[in-house]
Structures are given as C-alpha cells and as structure tokens.
Coordinates of C-alpha atoms in Angstrom, one line a residue:
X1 CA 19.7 36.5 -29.3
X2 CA 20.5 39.6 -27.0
X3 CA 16.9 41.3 -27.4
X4 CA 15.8 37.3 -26.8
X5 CA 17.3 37.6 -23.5
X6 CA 16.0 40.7 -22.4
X7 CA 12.6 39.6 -23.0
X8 CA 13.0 36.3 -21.6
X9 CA 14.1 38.8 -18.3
X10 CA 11.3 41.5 -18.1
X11 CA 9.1 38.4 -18.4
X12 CA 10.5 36.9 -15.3
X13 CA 10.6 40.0 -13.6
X14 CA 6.7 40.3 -14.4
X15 CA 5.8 36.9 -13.7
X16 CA 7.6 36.9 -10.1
X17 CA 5.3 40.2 -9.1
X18 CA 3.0 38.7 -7.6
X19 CA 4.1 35.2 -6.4
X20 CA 2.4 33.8 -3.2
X21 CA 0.3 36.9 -2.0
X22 CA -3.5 36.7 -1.5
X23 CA -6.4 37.7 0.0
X24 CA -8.5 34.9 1.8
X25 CA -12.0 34.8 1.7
X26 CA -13.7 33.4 5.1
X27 CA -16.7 33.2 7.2
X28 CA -17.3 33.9 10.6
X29 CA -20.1 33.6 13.1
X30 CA -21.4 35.3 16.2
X31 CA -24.6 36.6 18.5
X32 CA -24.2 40.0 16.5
X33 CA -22.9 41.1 13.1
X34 CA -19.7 42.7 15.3
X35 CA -19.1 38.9 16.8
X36 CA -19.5 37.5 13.7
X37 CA -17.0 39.7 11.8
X38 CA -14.3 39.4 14.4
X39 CA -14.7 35.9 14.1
X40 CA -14.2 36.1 10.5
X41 CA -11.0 37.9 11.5
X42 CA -9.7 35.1 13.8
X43 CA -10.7 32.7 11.2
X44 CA -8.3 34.3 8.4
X45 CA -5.4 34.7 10.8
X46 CA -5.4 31.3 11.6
X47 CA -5.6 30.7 8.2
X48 CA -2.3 33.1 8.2
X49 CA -0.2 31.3 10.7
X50 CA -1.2 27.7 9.0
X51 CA 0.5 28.9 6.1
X52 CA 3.7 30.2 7.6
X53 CA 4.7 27.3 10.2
X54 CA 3.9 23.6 9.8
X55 CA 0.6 22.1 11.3
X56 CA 3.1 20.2 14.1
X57 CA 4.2 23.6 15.5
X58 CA 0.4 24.9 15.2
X59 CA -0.4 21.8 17.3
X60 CA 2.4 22.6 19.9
X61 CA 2.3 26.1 20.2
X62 CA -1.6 26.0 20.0
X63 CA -2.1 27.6 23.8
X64 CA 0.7 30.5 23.2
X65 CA -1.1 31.1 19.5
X66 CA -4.6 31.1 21.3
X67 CA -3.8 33.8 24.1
X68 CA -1.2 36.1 22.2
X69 CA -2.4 35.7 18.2
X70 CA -5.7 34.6 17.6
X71 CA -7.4 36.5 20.8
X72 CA -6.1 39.8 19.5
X73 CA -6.6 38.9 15.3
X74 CA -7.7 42.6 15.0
X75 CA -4.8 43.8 15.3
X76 CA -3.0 41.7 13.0
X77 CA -5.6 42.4 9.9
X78 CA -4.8 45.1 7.0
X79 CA -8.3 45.1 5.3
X80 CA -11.7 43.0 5.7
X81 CA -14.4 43.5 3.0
X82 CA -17.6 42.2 3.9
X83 CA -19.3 40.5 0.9
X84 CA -22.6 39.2 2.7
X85 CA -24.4 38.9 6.0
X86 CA -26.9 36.9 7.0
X87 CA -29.2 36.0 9.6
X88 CA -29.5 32.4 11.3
X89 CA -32.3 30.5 12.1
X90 CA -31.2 31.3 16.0
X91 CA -31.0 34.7 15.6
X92 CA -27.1 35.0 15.1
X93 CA -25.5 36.3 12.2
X94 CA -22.7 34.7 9.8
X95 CA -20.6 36.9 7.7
X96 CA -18.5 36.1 4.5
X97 CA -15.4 38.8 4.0
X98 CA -12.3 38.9 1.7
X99 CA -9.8 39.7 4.8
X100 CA -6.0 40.5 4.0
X101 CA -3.8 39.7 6.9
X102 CA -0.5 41.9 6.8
X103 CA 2.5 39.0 6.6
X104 CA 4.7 41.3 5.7
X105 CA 8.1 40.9 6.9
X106 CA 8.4 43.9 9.4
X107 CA 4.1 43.7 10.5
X108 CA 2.8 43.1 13.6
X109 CA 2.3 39.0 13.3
X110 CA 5.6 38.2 12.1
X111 CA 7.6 40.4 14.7
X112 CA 4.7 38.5 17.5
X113 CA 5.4 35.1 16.0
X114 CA 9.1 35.9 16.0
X115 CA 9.2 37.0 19.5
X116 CA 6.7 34.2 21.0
X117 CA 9.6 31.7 19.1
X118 CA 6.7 30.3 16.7
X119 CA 8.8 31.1 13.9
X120 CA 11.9 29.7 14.9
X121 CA 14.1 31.0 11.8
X122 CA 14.4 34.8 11.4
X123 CA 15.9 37.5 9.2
X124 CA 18.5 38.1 11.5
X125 CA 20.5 34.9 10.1
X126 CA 18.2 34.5 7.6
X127 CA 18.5 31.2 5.0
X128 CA 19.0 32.8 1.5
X129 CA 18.8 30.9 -2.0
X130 CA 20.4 32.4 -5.0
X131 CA 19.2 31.4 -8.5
X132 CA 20.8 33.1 -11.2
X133 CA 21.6 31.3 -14.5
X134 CA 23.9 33.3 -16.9
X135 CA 24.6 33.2 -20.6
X136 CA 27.2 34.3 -23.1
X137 CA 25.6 35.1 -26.1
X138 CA 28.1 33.4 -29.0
X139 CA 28.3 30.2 -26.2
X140 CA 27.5 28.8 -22.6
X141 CA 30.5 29.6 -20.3
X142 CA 30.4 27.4 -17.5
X143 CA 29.6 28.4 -13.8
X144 CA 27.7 31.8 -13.0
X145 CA 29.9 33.8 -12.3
X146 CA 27.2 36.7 -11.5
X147 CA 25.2 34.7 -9.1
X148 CA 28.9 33.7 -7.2
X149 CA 29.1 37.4 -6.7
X150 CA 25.8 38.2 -5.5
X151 CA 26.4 35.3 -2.6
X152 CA 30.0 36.7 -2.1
X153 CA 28.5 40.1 -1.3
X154 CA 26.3 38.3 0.9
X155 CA 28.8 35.8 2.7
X156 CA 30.9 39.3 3.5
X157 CA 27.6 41.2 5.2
X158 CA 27.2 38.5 7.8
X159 CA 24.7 36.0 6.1
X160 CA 26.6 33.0 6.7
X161 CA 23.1 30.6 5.7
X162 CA 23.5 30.5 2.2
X163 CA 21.8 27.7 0.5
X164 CA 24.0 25.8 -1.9
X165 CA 21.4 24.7 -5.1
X166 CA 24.4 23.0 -7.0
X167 CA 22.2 19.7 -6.8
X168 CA 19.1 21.8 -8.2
X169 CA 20.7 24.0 -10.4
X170 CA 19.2 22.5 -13.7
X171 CA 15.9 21.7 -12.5
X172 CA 15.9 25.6 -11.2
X173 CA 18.0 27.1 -14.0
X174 CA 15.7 28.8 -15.8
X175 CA 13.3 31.2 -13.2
X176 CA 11.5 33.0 -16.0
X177 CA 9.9 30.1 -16.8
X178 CA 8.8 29.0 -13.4
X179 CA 4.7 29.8 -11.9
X180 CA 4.5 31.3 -8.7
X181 CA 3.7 27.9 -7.5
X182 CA 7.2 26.6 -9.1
X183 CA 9.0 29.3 -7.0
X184 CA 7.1 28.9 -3.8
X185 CA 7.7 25.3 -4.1
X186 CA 11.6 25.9 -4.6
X187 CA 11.8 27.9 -1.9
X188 CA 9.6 26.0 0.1
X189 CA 12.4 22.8 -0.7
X190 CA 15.6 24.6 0.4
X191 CA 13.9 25.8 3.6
X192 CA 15.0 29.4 2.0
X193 CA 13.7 32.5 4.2
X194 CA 15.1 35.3 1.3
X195 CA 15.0 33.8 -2.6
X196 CA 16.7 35.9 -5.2
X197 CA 16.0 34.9 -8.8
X198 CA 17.3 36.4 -11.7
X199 CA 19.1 36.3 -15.3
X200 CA 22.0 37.9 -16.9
X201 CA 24.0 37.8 -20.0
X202 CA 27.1 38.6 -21.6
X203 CA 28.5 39.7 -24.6
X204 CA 31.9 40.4 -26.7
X205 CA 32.7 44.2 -27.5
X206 CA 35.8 43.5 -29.8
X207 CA 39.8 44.3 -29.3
X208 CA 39.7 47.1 -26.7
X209 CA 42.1 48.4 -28.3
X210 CA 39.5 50.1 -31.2
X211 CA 37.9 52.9 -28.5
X212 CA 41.2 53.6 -27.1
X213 CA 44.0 54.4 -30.7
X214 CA 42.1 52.2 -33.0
X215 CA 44.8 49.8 -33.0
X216 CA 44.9 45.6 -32.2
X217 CA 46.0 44.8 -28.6
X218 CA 44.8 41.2 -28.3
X219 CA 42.7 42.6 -25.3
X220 CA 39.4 41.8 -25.6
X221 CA 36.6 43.5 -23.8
X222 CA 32.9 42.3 -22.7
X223 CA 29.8 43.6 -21.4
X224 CA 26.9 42.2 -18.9
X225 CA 23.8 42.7 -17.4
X226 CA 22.2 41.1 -14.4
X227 CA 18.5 41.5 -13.2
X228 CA 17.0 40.2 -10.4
X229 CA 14.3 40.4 -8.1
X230 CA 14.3 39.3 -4.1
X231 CA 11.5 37.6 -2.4
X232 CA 10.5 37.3 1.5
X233 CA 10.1 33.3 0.9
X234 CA 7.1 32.7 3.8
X235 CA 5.1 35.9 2.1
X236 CA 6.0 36.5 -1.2
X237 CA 6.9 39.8 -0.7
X238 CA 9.0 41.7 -3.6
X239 CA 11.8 43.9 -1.2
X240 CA 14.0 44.4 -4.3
X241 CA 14.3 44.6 -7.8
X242 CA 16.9 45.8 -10.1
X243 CA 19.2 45.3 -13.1
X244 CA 23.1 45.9 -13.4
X245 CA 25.9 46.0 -16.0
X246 CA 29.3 45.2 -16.1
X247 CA 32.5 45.0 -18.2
X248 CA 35.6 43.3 -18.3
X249 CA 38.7 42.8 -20.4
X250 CA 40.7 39.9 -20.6
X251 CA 43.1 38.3 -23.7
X252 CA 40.3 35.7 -23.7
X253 CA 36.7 36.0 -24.5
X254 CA 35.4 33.7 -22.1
X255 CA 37.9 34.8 -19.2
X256 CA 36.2 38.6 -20.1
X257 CA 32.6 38.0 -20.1
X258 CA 33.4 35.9 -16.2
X259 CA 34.5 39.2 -15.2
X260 CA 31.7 41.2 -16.8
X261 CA 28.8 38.6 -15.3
X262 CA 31.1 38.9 -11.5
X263 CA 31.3 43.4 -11.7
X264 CA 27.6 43.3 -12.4
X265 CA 26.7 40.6 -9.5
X266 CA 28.8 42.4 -7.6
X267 CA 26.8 45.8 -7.9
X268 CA 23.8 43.7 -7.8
X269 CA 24.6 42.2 -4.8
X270 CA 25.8 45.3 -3.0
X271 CA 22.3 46.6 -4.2
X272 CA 20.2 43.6 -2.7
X273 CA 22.4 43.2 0.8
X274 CA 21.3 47.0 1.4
X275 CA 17.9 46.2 1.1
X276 CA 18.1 43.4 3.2
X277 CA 19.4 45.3 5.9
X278 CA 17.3 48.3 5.6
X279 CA 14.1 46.2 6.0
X280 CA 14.9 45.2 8.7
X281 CA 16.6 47.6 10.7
X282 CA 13.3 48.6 12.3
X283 CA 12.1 49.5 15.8
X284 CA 10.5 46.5 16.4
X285 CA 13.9 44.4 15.6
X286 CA 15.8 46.6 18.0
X287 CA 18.6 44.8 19.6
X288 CA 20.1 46.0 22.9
X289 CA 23.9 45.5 23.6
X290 CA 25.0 45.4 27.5
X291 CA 28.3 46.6 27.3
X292 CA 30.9 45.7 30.3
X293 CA 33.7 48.4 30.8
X294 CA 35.8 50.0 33.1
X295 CA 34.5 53.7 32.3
X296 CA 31.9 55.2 30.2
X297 CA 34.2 56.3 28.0
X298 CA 35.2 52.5 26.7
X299 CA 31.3 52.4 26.2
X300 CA 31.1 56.0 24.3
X301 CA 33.7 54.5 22.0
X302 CA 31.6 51.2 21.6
X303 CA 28.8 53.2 20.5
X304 CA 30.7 55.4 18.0
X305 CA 32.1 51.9 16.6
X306 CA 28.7 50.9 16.2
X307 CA 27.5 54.0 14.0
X308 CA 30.2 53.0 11.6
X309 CA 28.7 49.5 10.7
X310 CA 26.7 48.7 7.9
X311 CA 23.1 48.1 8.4
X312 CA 22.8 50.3 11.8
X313 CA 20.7 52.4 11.8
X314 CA 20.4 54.1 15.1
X315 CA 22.0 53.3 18.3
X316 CA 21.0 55.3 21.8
X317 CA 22.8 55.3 25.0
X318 CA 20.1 54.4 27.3
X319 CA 21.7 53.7 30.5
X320 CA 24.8 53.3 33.0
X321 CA 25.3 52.1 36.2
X322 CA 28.6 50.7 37.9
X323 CA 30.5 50.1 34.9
X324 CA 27.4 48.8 32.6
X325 CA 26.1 50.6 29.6
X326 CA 23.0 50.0 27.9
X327 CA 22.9 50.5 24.6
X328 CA 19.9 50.2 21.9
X329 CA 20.6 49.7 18.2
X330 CA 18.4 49.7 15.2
X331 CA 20.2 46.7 13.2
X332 CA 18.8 44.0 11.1
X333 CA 22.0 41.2 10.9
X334 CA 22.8 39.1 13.7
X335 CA 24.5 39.6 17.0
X336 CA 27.5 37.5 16.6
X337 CA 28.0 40.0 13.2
X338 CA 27.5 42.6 14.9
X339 CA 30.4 41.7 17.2
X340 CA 32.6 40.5 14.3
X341 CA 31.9 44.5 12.4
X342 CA 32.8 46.0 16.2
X343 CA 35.7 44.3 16.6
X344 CA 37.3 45.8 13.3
X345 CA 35.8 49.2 14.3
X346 CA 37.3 50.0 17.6
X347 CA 40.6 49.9 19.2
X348 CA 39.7 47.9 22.1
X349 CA 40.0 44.3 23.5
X350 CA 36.3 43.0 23.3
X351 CA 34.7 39.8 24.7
X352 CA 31.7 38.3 23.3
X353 CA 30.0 36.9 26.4
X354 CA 26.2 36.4 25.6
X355 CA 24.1 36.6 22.7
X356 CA 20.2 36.2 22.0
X357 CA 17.8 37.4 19.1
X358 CA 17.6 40.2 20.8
X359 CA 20.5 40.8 23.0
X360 CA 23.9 40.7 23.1
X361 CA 26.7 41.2 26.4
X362 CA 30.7 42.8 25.2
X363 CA 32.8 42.8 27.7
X364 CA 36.0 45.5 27.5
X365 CA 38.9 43.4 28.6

C-alpha cells in the first residue's frame, strides 16, 4: 500500500508539470515581411490577455489594452518561430509563427496588466486553494490534517484569501488523477490565483518505547510524508515543488499519524509560503512606504523594523523632507501585512493612514 502511494504521488507530481502552458501558433499580415511578423506578435498577445481576464473586461478596457499592451506586443513576447511566409496577391506578405508570450508571474505583461488595473486580483493578497487529501495506511483518519497546516502556515504569513474547498473536497480529493484540464478547471472555479495540490500519507512505527530501552510504554509513534507542487493559477506556472516528513507520538494511533501529517504540512508549508514570497519580492513589485515622524530617527528605526520581516527583501531610504521619509521596499505580501509585521517589530506607536497596491502612509504618533 505504501510503495502504492508513492507512485500514485510522483505520478501526480509528473502529470501537474506541465498544466496550462503553451505555445500559440498565429498569423499575421502586413505591407512587408517585418509588418507582417509584428502583427503576428500582436495577434498572439491578444490571444494572451483573452486568456487571462474575461472577454467583458477585454471589451471595457479595450482602449487602455490598445495603447499600452497590444501597440507595444514586442515587448511582451519570449520567442516567435516563423514556420511560413508568403506572398499575397497585392503584394503583402502573411506570416504563420509559433509565438510564446512570457505570462509568467513576475514578466513584463502581468506586472503592465497589474498596474493598468486589468487584472484586478494580484499576488499581493493573492486567492490560494489548497488540495491535499491524506491517508493512513491501515485506515482513513478523518480530516487532513497536513493540508490544515499548509493553510495555517499560510493564514500566519498574511494571506488572509484562502479558499475554503470543503464543498469540493470529494469531487477534488484525488489530484493525481486529475488532467491539466481538470486542474485548470478547478482553479478556474474557486477563482484561485495560487493552487497547491498534493498527497501525503501516514504510517504506524510501533510502541516508541522499542528504539528508546526496548521496553512497552503504550506510546505509539507514526511517520508521514507530504508532497506537493504549487501552481501560478492564470499561467500554469510550477513555483514550487517538494516533499516532507513527519512524526508524531501519541497513546493512540490515529491521534499520532494527525500529528505526523500536521509536522510535515507544517514544513511543507513553511517551504511553499517562502517561495511565494520570494517570487514576488521583485523590483517591479516594489512598494514605497511614506513614513510620518517627528525625526529621522523614528523613520531610521521604521526601516530597520522593516529588514526584520519576512518576505522583504530590500528596503532604501530614498528621501526626507520636513518630517517625511521615503522609503522603498522589495516585498511581495500586502500593505496592510506589512503594517501588521511592523507593528510587532518596533517599539513605536504607528498609524496606518493610507494604503494602495503600491503604497502605503505610517504615521509615528
């Protein structure tokens, strides 16, 4: 049953490699073969942004799309392979090309889209599904104890939009099993911007008491393992995959593979929150703070609060002037987390006054 498992895993870890990601293959026209090509270009980004936003956003944000996306495809493009050109009856030319458009999470359309407000959802509060069925191997324990701990790990870095699939769970409850079309269409359902899917198991050890004097203590110990693998929803994108173990002990079998499954989800999701926040922690998410204080040196000790914060990155003094600091921080949650993480870093009496995507006012009090 265990080396059951294990294969059931690796397959789903192999199967979910390549969910959603593709190449398109379009055609574009124009007076010269340059014309043409770039207008296979445009052609494929289109196709890009069609599949990342609904057609009623298309249709309202078609003028911003036009003058800031689509004018500019180029620029949004990874690799074009021309497959055939041709000449029209009016002299033009029409070109067919497989053209990859980079969607990943941290490229150059997503950040555009983000910051035009096209995409209206982003990975600063993203929405995150967790799917992780669990097994004992003598007999199913109720509840998944590893997935609770993945979300708890999540709930305490700042995601607050967890997505609750309670209602789903047996339709979802087996991932391995699901096409890439199964998953894209779950996460597609729960709205989900980040979808971890995954397995573990658990299994007794015997009395703990035979590796510590050979003798019965009516202790009973259990080990777990987790894998898992976690998805940019809109993209497909793999930003982490891993497997953990765990053990636990308990005078109850049951009681001890629940803790097993929860010490492995718990390294797993320590694991999968650091990954989350290292992606994005990137230049192009900077966020500015504007900090109001009664001396620079309230905002010096801001700043060295900030440094101490899990998923910063970077933070630069870039300004002052009559009691306002500027400061610019590499971090990838959101601004009112941010705030919460300050608050319990420095010995000051902060105010929350403003927040954006972006941006974010403290006041010292």
């Amino acid at each position: 049953m265990k080396k059951l498992v294990i294969l059931l895993c690796a397959a789903m870890m192999l199967l979910c490699s390549s969910v959603f990601a593709k190449v398109v293959t379009v055609t574009g026209v124009g007076a010269s073969q340059t014309e043409a090509q770039n207008d296979a270009m445009r052609v494929a980004v289109e196709q890009a942004v069609g599949s990342l936003i609904d057609s009623q956003t298309v249709v309202d944000k078609s003028t911003v799309l036009e003058d800031n996306i689509y004018a500019t495809s180029q620029g949004f493009v990874q690799k074009i392979d021309i497959l055939n050109t041709q000449r029209s009856a009016d002299g033009g030319y029409r070109v067919t090309a497989n053209v990859d458009v980079d969607t990943n999470p941290n490229s150059k359309l997503m950040n555009e889209l983000t910051r035009l407000k096209v995409i209206q959802v982003n990975m600063r509060n993203a929405k995150i599904a967790v799917v992780i069925p669990e097994e004992h191997i003598k007999y199913r324990i109720p509840d998944p104890a590893g997935e609770t701990a993945v979300i708890k790990k999540f709930l305490a870095a700042g995601f607050q939009n967890i997505i609750d699939i309670s209602k789903d769970r047996l339709t979802y409850n087996q991932p391995f099993n699901m096409s890439a079309e199964q998953l894209q269409n779950f996460a597609q359902s729960m709205q989900a911007d980040i979808l971890v899917v995954g397995q573990a198991f658990s299994e007794g050890a015997g009395d703990v008491g035979q590796y510590i004097n050979g003798k019965r203590t009516g202790v009973v110990s259990c080990k777990a393992r987790l894998e898992a693998k976690m998805y940019i929803a809109r993209t497909g994108q793999v930003i982490a995959a891993d497997g953990t173990y765990g053990t636990g002990v308990d005078i109850t079998e049951s009681i001890a593979a629940k803790k097993a499954l929860a010490d492995a989800g718990a390294k797993m999701g320590d694991y999968l929150v650091e990954q989350v926040l290292n992606m994005y922690s990137s230049n192009r998410q900077q966020l500015e703070m504007t900090v109001i204080a009664n001396g620079i040196n309230d905002i010096n000790t801001v700043k060295l609060g900030l440094n101490g914060i899990p998923g910063v990155k970077n933070v630069t003094f870039n300004n002052y002037s009559g009691g306002r600091g500027v400061l610019g921080i590499q971090y990838s949650g959101s601004p009112q987390t941010l705030f919460a993480h300050l608050q319990n870093n420095v010995d000051l009496n902060l105010e929350l006054q403003e927040s954006t995507f972006n941006t974010i006012t403290v006041v010292v009090r």
